[in-house]
């Protein structure tokens, strides 16, 4: 990204941030954190453009609060990308299930009940994970928050970092090339690597790491072994099997070298 493009990105980010606060989509603490970050970074870029002296940009905020509105300048793109991709690849699930498909369409009452339970039982892993799963297709940023809460309650469980990695990867996919996208991709892979370190037989982590590498990180060759491992771990009648086989076929040519 050029300095001129970075300046425009940051100035537009400030404007969009104001709109998000006015719409009630972010809280005051998040607003202040991002406003201070964007302002400092924009000032550094503008001064560099003015006098030609390069200045290091302040590091962007990390963690769930930052990720929750990492696409504040393209939140509609993120919502569409995440909604479509997660609906096709994951769907909403009953507690205890992984990527097995959609529930019945009439789920509003049950989701509301899960929300109440999650609010009433903030320290209960099952309450947080069930609500996170219910939010996955409709509201990925909110799902991210509750997966994070579940992961804090039970750090040994592989599901929270797996889906935090997938949602983060989707957020990166909604951004143009640049430092924000790179940071989100790195966080996505870190989450997925951590999930696999916790449980090297948790199949979802492999397929999501493969999809992030193949579709967003521009590294399909790195996805081949993950797709193959998922195909080994997943049951033969898994409804995502054909999709993963297709992704594997697309990734394989990138591993072929000419003699």
Short mmCIF file of C-alpha atoms in Angstrom, two decimals:
data_model
loop_
_atom_site.label_atom_id
_atom_site.label_comp_id
_atom_site.label_asym_id
_atom_site.label_seq_id
_atom_site.Cartn_x
_atom_site.Cartn_y
_atom_site.Cartn_z
CA UNK A 1 0.00 0.00 0.00
CA UNK A 2 1.42 3.42 -0.94
CA UNK A 3 1.63 6.21 1.62
CA UNK A 4 -1.08 8.11 -0.23
CA UNK A 5 -3.37 5.07 -0.14
CA UNK A 6 -2.54 4.52 3.53
CA UNK A 7 -3.45 8.13 4.29
CA UNK A 8 -6.78 7.81 2.49
CA UNK A 9 -7.48 4.50 4.19
CA UNK A 10 -6.84 5.95 7.65
CA UNK A 11 -8.81 9.15 7.06
CA UNK A 12 -11.73 7.13 5.72
CA UNK A 13 -11.38 4.81 8.71
CA UNK A 14 -11.80 7.76 11.05
CA UNK A 15 -14.93 8.86 9.20
CA UNK A 16 -16.37 5.36 9.23
CA UNK A 17 -15.51 5.00 12.90
CA UNK A 18 -17.61 8.05 13.68
CA UNK A 19 -20.50 6.56 11.72
CA UNK A 20 -20.19 3.24 13.54
CA UNK A 21 -20.31 5.00 16.92
CA UNK A 22 -23.28 7.15 15.86
CA UNK A 23 -25.09 3.98 14.78
CA UNK A 24 -24.41 2.39 18.17
CA UNK A 25 -22.31 -0.44 16.72
CA UNK A 26 -19.28 0.10 18.98
CA UNK A 27 -18.86 1.08 22.61
CA UNK A 28 -17.03 4.17 23.87
CA UNK A 29 -13.91 2.29 24.96
CA UNK A 30 -13.52 0.65 21.55
CA UNK A 31 -14.16 3.97 19.83
CA UNK A 32 -11.46 5.71 21.84
CA UNK A 33 -8.96 2.92 21.26
CA UNK A 34 -9.45 2.88 17.51
CA UNK A 35 -9.78 6.66 17.19
CA UNK A 36 -6.46 7.17 18.96
CA UNK A 37 -4.81 4.47 16.83
CA UNK A 38 -6.10 5.79 13.49
CA UNK A 39 -5.27 9.38 14.43
CA UNK A 40 -1.69 8.56 15.43
CA UNK A 41 -1.09 6.47 12.35
CA UNK A 42 -2.64 9.05 10.01
CA UNK A 43 -0.51 11.80 11.56
CA UNK A 44 2.66 9.75 11.02
CA UNK A 45 1.78 9.11 7.38
CA UNK A 46 0.87 12.74 6.70
CA UNK A 47 4.11 14.00 8.26
CA UNK A 48 6.10 11.54 6.16
CA UNK A 49 4.35 12.73 3.00
CA UNK A 50 5.05 16.34 3.97
CA UNK A 51 8.78 16.10 4.74
CA UNK A 52 9.86 12.76 3.27
CA UNK A 53 11.14 11.45 6.62
CA UNK A 54 9.81 7.96 7.16
CA UNK A 55 8.28 7.32 10.58
CA UNK A 56 7.27 3.98 12.09
CA UNK A 57 3.53 3.55 12.38
CA UNK A 58 2.09 2.75 15.80
CA UNK A 59 1.18 -0.90 16.12
CA UNK A 60 -2.50 -1.61 15.53
CA UNK A 61 -4.51 -2.82 18.53
CA UNK A 62 -4.75 -6.61 18.86
CA UNK A 63 -7.21 -9.01 20.43
CA UNK A 64 -10.95 -9.57 20.26
CA UNK A 65 -11.92 -5.89 20.57
CA UNK A 66 -9.80 -4.98 17.55
CA UNK A 67 -10.99 -7.99 15.59
CA UNK A 68 -14.60 -7.21 16.37
CA UNK A 69 -14.43 -4.14 14.10
CA UNK A 70 -11.24 -4.82 12.18
CA UNK A 71 -13.21 -4.20 9.01
CA UNK A 72 -14.73 -0.96 10.17
CA UNK A 73 -13.91 0.55 6.76
CA UNK A 74 -15.47 -2.38 4.97
CA UNK A 75 -17.86 -3.88 7.46
CA UNK A 76 -20.52 -4.59 4.83
CA UNK A 77 -18.02 -6.57 2.75
CA UNK A 78 -17.02 -8.54 5.83
CA UNK A 79 -20.62 -9.30 6.71
CA UNK A 80 -21.41 -10.56 3.23
CA UNK A 81 -18.21 -12.59 2.93
CA UNK A 82 -18.52 -14.14 6.35
CA UNK A 83 -22.22 -14.81 6.07
CA UNK A 84 -21.99 -16.54 2.70
CA UNK A 85 -18.81 -18.48 3.45
CA UNK A 86 -19.87 -19.62 6.89
CA UNK A 87 -23.35 -20.58 5.78
CA UNK A 88 -21.92 -22.73 2.99
CA UNK A 89 -18.95 -24.16 4.86
CA UNK A 90 -20.26 -24.38 8.41
CA UNK A 91 -23.91 -23.56 8.90
CA UNK A 92 -25.46 -23.30 12.34
CA UNK A 93 -25.02 -26.34 14.53
CA UNK A 94 -26.47 -28.08 17.51
CA UNK A 95 -24.26 -28.20 20.62
CA UNK A 96 -21.65 -30.93 20.25
CA UNK A 97 -21.64 -30.90 16.46
CA UNK A 98 -18.94 -29.57 14.15
CA UNK A 99 -19.30 -28.66 10.46
CA UNK A 100 -22.27 -30.87 9.69
CA UNK A 101 -24.92 -28.61 8.21
CA UNK A 102 -27.83 -26.28 8.95
CA UNK A 103 -30.52 -26.40 11.58
CA UNK A 104 -34.18 -25.77 10.79
CA UNK A 105 -34.89 -22.21 9.70
CA UNK A 106 -37.08 -21.42 12.72
CA UNK A 107 -34.28 -20.77 15.23
CA UNK A 108 -34.94 -17.27 16.55
CA UNK A 109 -36.50 -18.44 19.81
CA UNK A 110 -33.75 -20.93 20.51
CA UNK A 111 -31.04 -18.37 19.72
CA UNK A 112 -32.68 -15.89 22.09
CA UNK A 113 -32.75 -18.56 24.78
CA UNK A 114 -29.06 -19.30 24.21
CA UNK A 115 -28.31 -15.58 24.46
CA UNK A 116 -30.07 -15.36 27.81
CA UNK A 117 -28.24 -18.41 29.11
CA UNK A 118 -24.87 -17.06 27.97
CA UNK A 119 -25.58 -13.76 29.72
CA UNK A 120 -26.76 -15.43 32.90
CA UNK A 121 -23.87 -17.94 32.96
CA UNK A 122 -20.78 -16.00 31.80
CA UNK A 123 -18.42 -18.56 33.36
CA UNK A 124 -20.06 -21.63 31.86
CA UNK A 125 -18.20 -23.07 28.87
CA UNK A 126 -21.21 -24.88 27.43
CA UNK A 127 -23.37 -21.76 27.60
CA UNK A 128 -20.78 -19.64 25.81
CA UNK A 129 -19.91 -22.21 23.15
CA UNK A 130 -23.56 -22.96 22.36
CA UNK A 131 -24.32 -19.28 21.81
CA UNK A 132 -21.16 -18.81 19.76
CA UNK A 133 -22.23 -21.64 17.45
CA UNK A 134 -25.68 -20.16 17.07
CA UNK A 135 -24.19 -16.78 16.08
CA UNK A 136 -21.65 -18.17 13.65
CA UNK A 137 -23.52 -17.63 10.39
CA UNK A 138 -25.59 -14.58 11.31
CA UNK A 139 -23.11 -12.51 13.34
CA UNK A 140 -19.49 -13.70 13.09
CA UNK A 141 -18.02 -10.80 15.14
CA UNK A 142 -20.39 -11.60 18.02
CA UNK A 143 -19.59 -15.29 17.63
CA UNK A 144 -15.90 -14.39 17.91
CA UNK A 145 -16.54 -12.71 21.25
CA UNK A 146 -18.32 -15.72 22.71
CA UNK A 147 -15.79 -18.19 21.32
CA UNK A 148 -13.17 -16.07 23.06
CA UNK A 149 -15.13 -16.26 26.30
CA UNK A 150 -15.43 -20.04 25.97
CA UNK A 151 -11.71 -20.35 25.26
CA UNK A 152 -10.88 -18.33 28.37
CA UNK A 153 -13.05 -20.65 30.48
CA UNK A 154 -11.50 -23.83 29.05
CA UNK A 155 -8.09 -23.11 27.47
CA UNK A 156 -7.67 -26.80 26.63
CA UNK A 157 -10.66 -26.93 24.25
CA UNK A 158 -9.70 -26.80 20.55
CA UNK A 159 -13.02 -25.52 19.20
CA UNK A 160 -12.77 -21.88 20.37
CA UNK A 161 -9.38 -21.12 18.76
CA UNK A 162 -10.40 -23.06 15.65
CA UNK A 163 -13.43 -20.90 14.98
CA UNK A 164 -11.71 -17.72 16.14
CA UNK A 165 -9.08 -18.52 13.52
CA UNK A 166 -11.71 -19.11 10.82
CA UNK A 167 -13.65 -15.93 11.57
CA UNK A 168 -10.41 -13.94 11.67
CA UNK A 169 -9.37 -15.43 8.34
CA UNK A 170 -12.69 -14.42 6.82
CA UNK A 171 -12.21 -10.89 8.17
CA UNK A 172 -8.81 -10.76 6.49
CA UNK A 173 -10.36 -11.96 3.25
CA UNK A 174 -12.64 -8.92 3.26
CA UNK A 175 -9.74 -6.45 3.33
CA UNK A 176 -7.45 -5.10 0.63
CA UNK A 177 -3.76 -6.01 0.77
CA UNK A 178 -2.00 -4.14 3.54
CA UNK A 179 -0.78 -4.36 7.14
CA UNK A 180 -4.26 -4.89 8.63
CA UNK A 181 -4.92 -7.83 6.34
CA UNK A 182 -1.48 -9.30 7.05
CA UNK A 183 -1.99 -8.99 10.80
CA UNK A 184 -5.37 -10.70 10.65
CA UNK A 185 -4.02 -13.53 8.50
CA UNK A 186 -1.16 -14.06 10.95
CA UNK A 187 -3.61 -14.11 13.86
CA UNK A 188 -5.85 -16.54 11.99
CA UNK A 189 -3.03 -19.01 11.40
CA UNK A 190 -1.84 -18.61 15.00
CA UNK A 191 -5.29 -19.46 16.34
CA UNK A 192 -5.54 -22.53 14.08
CA UNK A 193 -2.01 -23.70 14.90
CA UNK A 194 -2.88 -23.41 18.58
CA UNK A 195 -6.06 -25.42 18.12
CA UNK A 196 -4.11 -28.21 16.42
CA UNK A 197 -1.51 -28.13 19.19
CA UNK A 198 -4.35 -28.64 21.68
CA UNK A 199 -5.88 -31.55 19.75
CA UNK A 200 -4.20 -32.87 16.62
CA UNK A 201 -7.33 -34.86 15.71
CA UNK A 202 -9.76 -31.92 15.71
CA UNK A 203 -10.65 -32.03 12.01
CA UNK A 204 -12.20 -28.57 11.68
CA UNK A 205 -8.89 -26.86 12.48
CA UNK A 206 -7.20 -28.52 9.52
CA UNK A 207 -9.84 -27.66 6.94
CA UNK A 208 -10.04 -24.04 8.08
CA UNK A 209 -6.26 -23.63 8.09
CA UNK A 210 -6.24 -25.08 4.60
CA UNK A 211 -8.98 -22.73 3.42
CA UNK A 212 -7.25 -19.69 4.93
CA UNK A 213 -3.96 -20.60 3.25
CA UNK A 214 -5.56 -21.46 -0.08
CA UNK A 215 -8.14 -18.67 -0.37
CA UNK A 216 -6.75 -15.74 1.59
CA UNK A 217 -3.01 -16.17 2.18
CA UNK A 218 -2.22 -17.09 -1.44
CA UNK A 219 -0.48 -20.29 -0.38
CA UNK A 220 -2.51 -23.23 -1.72
CA UNK A 221 0.48 -25.57 -1.56
CA UNK A 222 0.47 -25.23 2.23
CA UNK A 223 -3.19 -26.25 2.27
CA UNK A 224 -2.74 -29.66 0.62
CA UNK A 225 -1.65 -31.60 3.70
CA UNK A 226 -4.37 -29.97 5.81
CA UNK A 227 -7.09 -30.96 3.35
CA UNK A 228 -5.68 -34.49 3.22
CA UNK A 229 -5.61 -34.73 7.01
CA UNK A 230 -9.19 -33.51 7.23
CA UNK A 231 -10.28 -36.15 4.70
CA UNK A 232 -8.57 -38.77 6.87
CA UNK A 233 -10.14 -37.56 10.12
CA UNK A 234 -13.67 -36.72 8.92
CA UNK A 235 -16.27 -39.48 8.57
CA UNK A 236 -16.76 -40.85 5.03
CA UNK A 237 -20.32 -39.50 4.83
CA UNK A 238 -19.41 -35.97 5.98
CA UNK A 239 -21.47 -33.48 3.91
CA UNK A 240 -18.42 -31.24 3.36
CA UNK A 241 -16.36 -34.05 1.87
CA UNK A 242 -16.97 -33.19 -1.79
CA UNK A 243 -16.24 -29.53 -1.14
CA UNK A 244 -12.92 -30.34 0.51
CA UNK A 245 -12.03 -32.78 -2.27
CA UNK A 246 -12.65 -29.98 -4.76
CA UNK A 247 -10.48 -27.59 -2.76
CA UNK A 248 -7.75 -30.22 -2.63
CA UNK A 249 -7.90 -30.70 -6.41
CA UNK A 250 -7.49 -26.96 -6.90
CA UNK A 251 -4.54 -26.79 -4.51
CA UNK A 252 -2.66 -29.81 -5.86
CA UNK A 253 -1.40 -28.21 -9.11
CA UNK A 254 0.50 -25.68 -7.02
CA UNK A 255 2.54 -28.49 -5.47
CA UNK A 256 3.62 -29.95 -8.81
CA UNK A 257 7.10 -29.02 -9.94
CA UNK A 258 8.39 -29.39 -13.44
CA UNK A 259 11.53 -31.52 -13.90
#
